[in-house]
């Protein structure tokens, strides 16, 4: 109860400190830095120690068990032969036996304790049971942290100042923005409820706990209830708690060298002081001693009961469990503490916001009202561009002006400085205008000219500056007459005719006379159109006597333009889509059949027609490989025309032998077969049936 009373007193002190803030001191502050938590605990809080009892130690892993390779009977038989006490072999036997007993009684127990400790700590860290109470207790105590109240008050103060300034500005602006209204100084607060939508503290405000910091604060030696043997096992153990408990492999904690005779001999040799019998041995004596040491160590080791050694695993597991449980609990407590601290900050801010908002609003409203009533507040109103011609279209090289008003919403007279700049203008301009309080005046005259090299259909902005304010006014630069959409083109290759139609749009407010030109084969076809304001007018030109092969190949091009009073307004180049690769059009095949029935045909026409036929076969191949099945095989077996090649075979087969000029199709089948070898894609069956079908062409 004593600790809780201290916290409550600290919280009340924080509230009192917030309560004495004066309205003049309510200025926005910088972002509150995150608090480094100290994770204090309530000494009166005691958790149930049995809420997460330790698990029984698992069986010792097989890879840690000792494998005995020398039988006790052999060792006893070897020791039966007496030797002199000072003999190197006798001394070696005794030293080996001593070190083997030390290894089993001390070294082995420590290694198994370490391995068990690692296993127990790791499993305790993964046990969720200790975390529930500790997290809840950490949340409770973190929420009572006195700094949470202080931080919450600071956040509420900044939020109240911002919300009050915004709402006061909106209220004052609403009064002065209506020139028909007489503004009144009405500082009555709307209440914190009206500002609640502007108050959304997000957090977090506490540094998040770091898991490795818990291990740094809780080394292995802090584990509760460690025995003297357990603490001896910790001596010289350089394992890092954080890494050791995360690694599932026991080899990180267990070192099997303790049962190695070579390791034991190295330890024994390092203990020998100057003047010992080992230092007086010669090379031969040392070899005999070493051999006897190794044999004695192994024999003694094999005869020892290792159950006491293995007991270190069970003791270590229990000690590790308690350590891991303590770390787990501390980690959960710190997480809960941080969450509770953030919740305490949020609660303190919410509790303080209403009180602080009322104070801040009165000061903000008075400041904003005086600013509007004692100063000019100029603003732009309905600013737009007007062209000099008055037709509503801003043309390249045309003079323009700004229309609109400058309004002074403030309660004092003032002078407004207006400037205009833009990339499409030859130069900018600026002017000053005097505006009385609570009134509006027209935009001053500014000399502006659009550059003559601005391309038609350019969308740009003029930047209009009023004192420190900037506003972008969009401008569309173009000629009044435009070609609406793309001109359409239709052809009849077999008759040698082309029809080009175009529509002219008038973007201005005035009716205009358009001069159109369609230039293709021969003299340009010109026309004059009366285009109504904001409307369109159409015209067309028909060309006869064109070469069919040119139309089939899509060779003709037509330059279309529209002008006004000799000034070019818009242009297009119209091309004809080749009919030879249009698989839905039979014109190419029909034309070639017609050529075959004509006795005298220029070889140039036959060569060009055959080349267009190869283009058609390439397009036919692309459609065939995208289709299901084998359409060439179907056309071959059923005599159908699902492919362009099948269509050609059917057309040629119906009149074969009756051609007046067989040169048109002679060898065409061989050409198609040769083409089939070069077509892209790995489609051997398609290629096979395409060549079989091509043989029927001729």
XYZ file of C-alpha atoms in Angstrom, residues 98-114 233 254-255 257-268 271 293 297 301 309:
37
model
C 43.420 -39.752 -10.088
C 42.550 -37.677 -13.153
C 39.873 -40.165 -14.258
C 38.186 -39.882 -10.867
C 38.405 -36.087 -10.996
C 36.992 -36.069 -14.513
C 34.002 -38.158 -13.541
C 33.346 -36.464 -10.228
C 33.857 -32.849 -11.336
C 34.424 -32.274 -15.034
C 31.721 -34.577 -16.341
C 29.147 -33.430 -13.820
C 29.784 -29.803 -14.829
C 29.471 -30.547 -18.534
C 26.206 -32.390 -18.053
C 24.982 -29.617 -15.780
C 25.716 -27.048 -18.500
C 30.060 -25.299 -13.189
C 28.411 -29.506 -23.693
C 32.146 -30.145 -24.265
C 36.720 -33.352 -24.026
C 36.248 -34.019 -20.309
C 36.340 -37.790 -20.916
C 39.373 -37.698 -23.207
C 42.615 -39.097 -21.730
C 44.701 -36.698 -23.798
C 42.789 -33.736 -22.391
C 43.193 -35.105 -18.851
C 46.923 -35.604 -19.357
C 47.289 -32.018 -20.615
C 45.544 -30.746 -17.477
C 47.748 -32.937 -15.203
C 49.706 -28.588 -12.900
C 48.616 -42.663 -17.785
C 42.717 -43.252 -17.238
C 36.978 -44.346 -16.441
C 27.858 -37.897 -13.515
